[in-house]
Tab-separated table of C-alpha atoms and ligand atoms in Angstrom:
chain	number	residue	atom	x	y	z
A	1	MET	CA	10.936	196.763	90.341
A	2	ASP	CA	10.732	193.335	88.052
A	3	ASN	CA	8.758	191.752	90.973
A	4	VAL	CA	5.659	194.624	90.748
A	5	THR	CA	3.427	194.550	88.033
A	6	PRO	CA	0.962	197.122	87.783
A	7	LEU	CA	-2.992	195.566	87.027
A	8	GLY	CA	-4.765	198.780	86.548
A	9	GLY	CA	-7.225	201.003	89.304
A	10	GLU	CA	-4.015	201.173	91.229
A	11	VAL	CA	-3.853	197.613	91.685
A	12	TYR	CA	-0.151	196.123	91.903
A	13	GLU	CA	0.651	192.268	91.863
A	14	ILE	CA	4.184	191.759	94.153
A	15	ASP	CA	5.910	188.508	93.469
A	16	THR	CA	6.911	187.597	96.822
A	17	ARG	CA	9.473	185.408	95.712
A	18	MET	CA	8.483	182.847	98.224
A	19	ALA	CA	11.271	180.051	99.024
A	20	GLY	CA	13.097	181.955	96.060
A	21	TYR	CA	10.610	180.673	93.394
A	22	SER	CA	9.271	183.185	91.170
A	23	GLY	CA	5.633	183.280	90.020
A	24	ILE	CA	4.091	181.206	93.186
A	25	THR	CA	2.692	183.151	96.036
A	26	ALA	CA	1.618	186.926	95.238
A	27	GLY	CA	0.735	189.568	97.551
A	28	TYR	CA	-1.317	192.856	95.760
A	29	LEU	CA	-1.097	196.650	97.121
A	30	ILE	CA	-4.114	198.622	96.466
A	31	LEU	CA	-2.428	202.208	96.498
A	32	GLY	CA	-5.263	204.495	96.836
A	33	ASP	CA	-5.679	206.924	99.341
A	34	ARG	CA	-5.571	204.459	102.524
A	35	PRO	CA	-2.834	201.984	101.029
A	36	CYS	CA	-3.900	198.414	101.888
A	37	LEU	CA	-1.534	195.445	101.155
A	38	VAL	CA	-3.602	192.122	100.580
A	39	GLU	CA	-1.387	188.884	101.753
A	40	THR	CA	1.716	189.380	102.894
A	41	GLY	CA	3.307	185.888	101.730
A	42	THR	CA	5.627	184.166	104.057
A	43	SER	CA	7.868	185.443	107.198
A	44	THR	CA	10.813	185.318	104.449
A	45	SER	CA	9.127	186.890	102.119
A	46	ALA	CA	8.638	190.427	104.398
A	47	PRO	CA	11.735	191.918	103.117
A	48	VAL	CA	10.640	191.377	99.391
A	49	VAL	CA	7.355	192.603	99.872
A	50	ARG	CA	8.674	196.024	101.972
A	51	ASP	CA	10.923	196.911	99.173
A	52	ALA	CA	8.181	196.409	96.755
A	53	LEU	CA	6.329	198.623	99.054
A	54	SER	CA	8.802	201.220	98.991
A	55	SER	CA	9.342	201.372	95.184
A	56	LEU	CA	5.635	202.334	94.930
A	57	GLY	CA	6.185	204.924	97.317
A	58	VAL	CA	4.658	203.513	100.330
A	59	GLY	CA	6.672	204.281	103.449
A	60	PRO	CA	6.486	202.893	107.028
A	61	ASP	CA	3.943	205.191	108.089
A	62	ASP	CA	2.070	205.273	104.815
A	63	LEU	CA	0.263	201.551	104.875
A	64	ALA	CA	-3.101	201.663	106.366
A	65	THR	CA	-4.346	198.134	106.178
A	66	VAL	CA	-3.103	194.785	106.098
A	67	VAL	CA	-5.590	191.727	105.373
A	68	VAL	CA	-5.054	188.396	104.681
A	69	THR	CA	-7.589	186.040	103.106
A	70	HIS	CA	-6.723	183.334	105.690
A	71	ILE	CA	-3.800	182.624	108.083
A	72	HIS	CA	-1.951	179.850	106.259
A	73	LEU	CA	2.022	180.574	105.947
A	74	ASP	CA	2.105	181.024	102.646
A	75	HIS	CA	-0.592	183.958	103.008
A	76	ALA	CA	0.124	185.031	106.280
A	77	GLY	CA	3.380	184.251	107.426
A	78	GLY	CA	4.793	187.858	107.250
A	79	VAL	CA	2.176	189.397	108.937
A	80	GLY	CA	4.213	189.990	112.025
A	81	ASP	CA	7.108	191.132	110.099
A	82	ILE	CA	4.946	193.460	108.244
A	83	ALA	CA	3.239	194.980	111.215
A	84	ALA	CA	6.553	195.871	112.725
A	85	TYR	CA	7.684	197.309	109.403
A	86	TYR	CA	4.459	199.545	109.017
A	87	PRO	CA	3.713	200.470	112.345
A	88	SER	CA	0.449	202.418	111.668
A	89	ALA	CA	-1.314	199.419	109.683
A	90	GLU	CA	-4.348	197.899	110.734
A	91	ILE	CA	-3.896	194.009	110.664
A	92	VAL	CA	-7.418	192.509	109.430
A	93	VAL	CA	-8.457	188.962	109.421
A	94	HIS	CA	-11.225	186.473	109.869
A	95	GLU	CA	-12.229	186.036	113.504
A	96	LYS	CA	-11.487	182.229	113.634
A	97	GLY	CA	-7.663	183.299	112.497
A	98	ALA	CA	-7.376	186.398	114.637
A	99	ARG	CA	-5.662	184.800	117.638
A	100	HIS	CA	-3.320	182.914	115.919
A	101	LEU	CA	-1.807	185.858	114.629
A	102	ALA	CA	-1.716	187.419	118.259
A	103	ASP	CA	0.118	184.012	119.497
A	104	PRO	CA	1.257	181.858	116.405
A	105	SER	CA	2.701	179.366	118.736
A	106	ARG	CA	-0.033	176.676	118.012
A	107	LEU	CA	-0.261	177.458	114.585
A	108	MET	CA	3.835	177.556	114.352
A	109	ALA	CA	3.804	173.873	116.243
A	110	SER	CA	1.135	172.371	113.798
A	111	ALA	CA	2.833	173.641	110.861
A	112	LYS	CA	6.231	171.962	112.171
A	113	MET	CA	4.398	168.860	112.364
A	114	VAL	CA	3.343	168.930	108.872
A	115	TRP	CA	6.549	170.530	106.842
A	116	GLY	CA	9.380	169.246	109.155
A	117	ASP	CA	12.759	170.383	108.308
A	118	LYS	CA	11.234	172.102	104.987
A	119	LEU	CA	9.251	174.655	107.659
A	120	ASP	CA	12.199	176.897	107.686
A	121	VAL	CA	12.999	176.885	103.649
A	122	LEU	CA	9.467	177.367	102.613
A	123	PHE	CA	7.908	179.836	105.359
A	124	GLY	CA	10.077	180.991	108.195
A	125	ALA	CA	8.591	181.807	111.390
A	126	LEU	CA	5.247	183.838	111.659
A	127	THR	CA	5.909	186.456	114.665
A	128	PRO	CA	3.204	187.672	117.052
A	129	THR	CA	1.266	190.743	116.369
A	130	ASP	CA	-0.051	192.887	119.010
A	131	ALA	CA	-3.696	191.907	119.404
A	132	ALA	CA	-4.796	195.457	119.775
A	133	ARG	CA	-3.755	195.944	116.357
A	134	ILE	CA	-5.620	193.378	115.062
A	135	ARG	CA	-9.396	193.417	113.570
A	136	ALA	CA	-11.503	190.370	113.423
A	137	LEU	CA	-13.969	190.104	110.333
A	138	GLY	CA	-17.203	187.907	111.133
A	139	ASP	CA	-19.172	186.734	107.949
A	140	THR	CA	-18.602	190.073	106.255
A	141	GLY	CA	-16.807	193.137	106.898
A	142	THR	CA	-15.688	196.219	105.128
A	143	ILE	CA	-12.008	197.858	104.881
A	144	ASP	CA	-11.935	201.586	103.577
A	145	LEU	CA	-9.277	202.127	101.045
A	146	GLY	CA	-10.529	205.859	101.220
A	147	GLY	CA	-12.385	208.099	98.745
A	148	GLY	CA	-15.170	206.363	99.145
A	149	ARG	CA	-13.744	202.680	97.775
A	150	THR	CA	-14.235	199.805	99.822
A	151	LEU	CA	-12.824	196.117	99.896
A	152	ALA	CA	-15.590	194.073	101.473
A	153	SER	CA	-14.726	190.895	103.104
A	154	HIS	CA	-17.159	187.343	102.511
A	155	TYR	CA	-16.525	184.608	104.540
A	156	SER	CA	-15.664	181.623	102.429
A	157	PRO	CA	-14.554	178.259	104.226
A	158	GLY	CA	-13.958	174.997	102.628
A	159	HIS	CA	-10.285	175.091	101.787
A	160	ALA	CA	-9.641	176.807	105.386
A	161	LYS	CA	-12.041	177.773	108.219
A	162	HIS	CA	-10.602	181.192	108.526
A	163	HIS	CA	-10.930	182.209	104.648
A	164	VAL	CA	-12.470	185.178	103.456
A	165	GLY	CA	-12.986	186.621	99.816
A	166	LEU	CA	-12.204	190.288	99.326
A	167	LEU	CA	-14.057	192.470	96.663
A	168	ASP	CA	-12.787	196.069	95.636
A	169	SER	CA	-15.706	198.347	94.972
A	170	LEU	CA	-14.210	200.076	92.134
A	171	THR	CA	-12.571	197.490	90.264
A	172	GLY	CA	-15.006	194.848	91.083
A	173	ASP	CA	-11.761	192.526	91.739
A	174	LEU	CA	-11.984	189.639	93.914
A	175	TYR	CA	-9.125	188.423	95.889
A	176	VAL	CA	-9.988	184.765	96.088
A	177	GLY	CA	-7.044	183.404	98.332
A	178	ASP	CA	-6.725	179.878	98.178
A	179	ALA	CA	-10.717	179.136	98.133
A	180	ALA	CA	-11.119	178.837	94.098
A	181	GLY	CA	-7.507	176.655	93.956
A	182	VAL	CA	-4.611	176.889	92.676
A	183	TYR	CA	-4.012	178.637	89.083
A	184	LEU	CA	-0.713	178.928	86.859
A	185	PRO	CA	-1.078	181.463	84.646
A	186	GLU	CA	1.808	179.909	82.263
A	187	THR	CA	-0.688	177.422	81.419
A	188	GLY	CA	-3.945	178.248	82.211
A	189	ASP	CA	-4.229	175.215	84.786
A	190	LEU	CA	-6.440	175.182	87.628
A	191	ARG	CA	-6.270	172.343	90.579
A	192	PRO	CA	-8.201	172.153	93.741
A	193	ALA	CA	-6.474	173.220	97.052
A	194	THR	CA	-7.491	170.637	99.724
A	195	PRO	CA	-5.264	170.413	102.622
A	196	PRO	CA	-5.959	168.754	105.587
A	197	PRO	CA	-7.667	169.511	108.453
A	198	ASP	CA	-10.285	171.808	107.400
A	199	PHE	CA	-11.523	170.922	103.959
A	200	ASP	CA	-15.171	169.941	103.347
A	201	LEU	CA	-16.329	169.710	99.981
A	202	ASP	CA	-20.117	171.075	100.482
A	203	VAL	CA	-18.386	174.101	102.122
A	204	ALA	CA	-16.268	174.812	99.364
A	205	LEU	CA	-18.861	174.291	96.518
A	206	ASP	CA	-20.753	177.128	98.589
A	207	SER	CA	-18.160	179.340	98.812
A	208	ILE	CA	-17.351	178.921	94.911
A	209	ALA	CA	-21.086	179.608	94.544
A	210	LEU	CA	-20.880	182.714	96.585
A	211	PHE	CA	-17.865	184.328	94.515
A	212	SER	CA	-20.143	183.925	91.510
A	213	ALA	CA	-23.007	185.297	92.883
A	214	LEU	CA	-20.994	188.441	93.677
A	215	THR	CA	-20.182	188.780	90.028
A	216	PRO	CA	-16.292	190.222	90.274
A	217	GLN	CA	-15.323	191.239	87.134
A	218	ARG	CA	-11.605	189.630	87.790
A	219	LEU	CA	-10.302	187.147	89.820
A	220	LEU	CA	-6.871	187.825	91.832
A	221	PHE	CA	-5.339	184.450	92.853
A	222	SER	CA	-2.714	184.565	95.686
A	223	HIS	CA	-1.453	181.745	93.455
A	224	TYR	CA	-1.060	183.368	91.110
A	225	GLY	CA	-2.135	186.167	89.389
A	226	PRO	CA	-5.553	187.813	87.654
A	227	VAL	CA	-7.885	185.900	85.653
A	228	GLU	CA	-10.462	187.643	83.603
A	229	ASP	CA	-12.795	184.835	82.530
A	230	VAL	CA	-14.491	184.916	85.787
A	231	PRO	CA	-17.714	182.445	85.333
A	232	SER	CA	-15.855	179.629	83.122
A	233	ILE	CA	-12.773	179.484	85.795
A	234	LEU	CA	-15.073	179.521	88.831
A	235	GLU	CA	-16.947	176.540	86.865
A	236	ARG	CA	-13.568	174.864	86.764
A	237	SER	CA	-12.733	175.370	90.299
A	238	ALA	CA	-16.119	173.514	91.272
A	239	GLU	CA	-15.291	170.452	88.603
A	240	GLU	CA	-11.600	170.299	89.854
A	241	LEU	CA	-12.883	169.691	93.478
A	242	ARG	CA	-15.176	167.066	92.354
A	243	VAL	CA	-12.972	165.256	90.278
A	244	TRP	CA	-10.172	164.622	93.039
A	245	VAL	CA	-13.194	164.129	95.693
A	246	ASP	CA	-14.577	161.275	93.049
A	247	LEU	CA	-11.366	159.729	92.518
A	248	THR	CA	-10.312	159.872	96.164
A	249	ARG	CA	-13.613	158.510	97.254
A	250	ARG	CA	-12.894	155.466	95.418
A	251	ALA	CA	-9.306	154.991	96.311
A	252	HIS	CA	-10.551	155.012	100.046
A	253	ALA	CA	-13.630	152.673	99.714
A	254	ASP	CA	-11.310	150.226	97.861
A	255	GLY	CA	-9.036	150.559	101.027
A	256	MET	CA	-5.990	151.868	99.151
A	257	GLU	CA	-3.264	152.473	101.128
A	258	PHE	CA	-2.845	156.644	101.276
A	259	ASP	CA	0.385	156.593	99.029
A	260	HIS	CA	-1.163	154.307	96.357
A	261	ALA	CA	-4.234	156.644	96.524
A	262	VAL	CA	-2.166	159.519	95.908
A	263	ALA	CA	-0.149	157.931	92.840
A	264	MET	CA	-3.470	157.083	91.634
A	265	VAL	CA	-5.185	160.389	91.918
A	266	ARG	CA	-2.612	161.752	90.710
A	267	ASP	CA	-1.915	159.720	87.257
A	268	ARG	CA	-5.579	159.783	86.714
A	269	THR	CA	-5.704	163.746	86.916
A	270	ARG	CA	-2.620	164.203	85.216
A	271	GLU	CA	-3.924	164.793	81.491
A	272	ARG	CA	-5.929	167.538	82.975
A	273	TYR	CA	-2.658	169.931	83.517
A	274	ALA	CA	-0.741	171.264	81.087
A	275	ALA	CA	1.949	172.277	83.443
A	276	LEU	CA	2.937	168.451	84.282
A	277	ARG	CA	3.751	167.868	80.672
A	278	ALA	CA	5.497	171.148	80.482
A	279	ASP	CA	9.502	171.441	81.689
A	280	ASP	CA	10.364	169.991	85.130
A	281	ALA	CA	10.704	173.284	86.658
A	282	THR	CA	6.964	174.408	85.760
A	283	ALA	CA	5.788	170.888	86.976
A	284	GLU	CA	8.002	171.064	90.092
A	285	ARG	CA	6.167	174.641	90.865
A	286	PHE	CA	2.700	173.351	90.015
A	287	GLU	CA	3.527	170.455	92.597
A	288	LEU	CA	4.735	172.522	95.729
A	289	LEU	CA	1.656	174.659	95.030
A	290	SER	CA	-1.002	172.044	95.199
A	291	GLU	CA	0.362	169.102	96.556
A	292	ALA	CA	-1.023	166.043	95.271
A	293	ALA	CA	-0.370	163.897	98.826
A	294	SER	CA	-1.683	167.058	100.835
A	295	ASN	CA	-4.847	167.031	98.647
A	296	VAL	CA	-5.799	163.588	98.989
A	297	ALA	CA	-5.116	163.450	102.716
A	298	GLY	CA	-7.247	166.478	103.066
A	299	ILE	CA	-10.173	164.966	101.168
A	300	ILE	CA	-9.656	161.352	103.365
A	301	HIS	CA	-9.826	163.470	106.415
A	302	TRP	CA	-13.055	165.075	105.419
A	303	LEU	CA	-14.592	161.480	104.251
A	304	ASP	CA	-13.723	160.312	107.718
A	305	ARG	CA	-14.959	162.770	109.716
A	306	PRO	CA	-17.314	161.231	112.184
A	307	ALA	CA	-20.365	163.489	111.595
A	308	ARG	CA	-20.570	162.444	108.071
B	401	ZN	ZN1	-2.119	179.265	99.430
């Protein structure tokens, strides 16, 4: 299928065609003895993912594990649908996200407040998963991929409080979710992902340092795709966070209105991203993935925390 790309080591990148776009949100299948899907994509992407899996020979009873890096709807919105398609699969998620997969009502209510009418178009609805099928991860955990191969989970908050990175023992691939930002392969751009309400600069930098310490061979971004040059891209991840936080902090300290702060930060960071100088469609996809307003709102939310 044209939305499935083999990456070596029995790893397949699946373009989930989120909201009809190509190349913005990936899921990954690790085939092996115990096939494991990393990220489901949105609920509306679930049929696309199912078709991709069946093209790879994974039938309804063949999928052993579904794991999500965190429970934002672009990564986990399809969990309920995928769990229903694959009744033998265990659903693995960090313990801070587990109850929302079993009962998505609060998660969906807050997503509705953030996204309004765009919710249905972008994500669809996360449906509940039987709690008995969900395994909650602590700070670390292991997924059995079969044949001695494992996926080790490492708690990596900062973008979201229920975020994990996942390291493949065979390939050295690290699934970074959104903890290292958003990567656009066409231009090599990397932009931070700092949405409210969980973003925390210090915690996010600690997670990036943890990723470095794991010495992965390759990073697999959910948005979007593989990156081989691990040290320099993780350095860039940390730098991007600092740049956005510094600019937002200044705007906030000057008492700038929110819309003006967003415009200022977007403008002052524009030259960093080739995508924004590319054609309109590329710029639109990039902005959709890492919306400046959402990033600035998340940083302000963090700056305003009473504990700080
Ligand atoms: Zn995401």
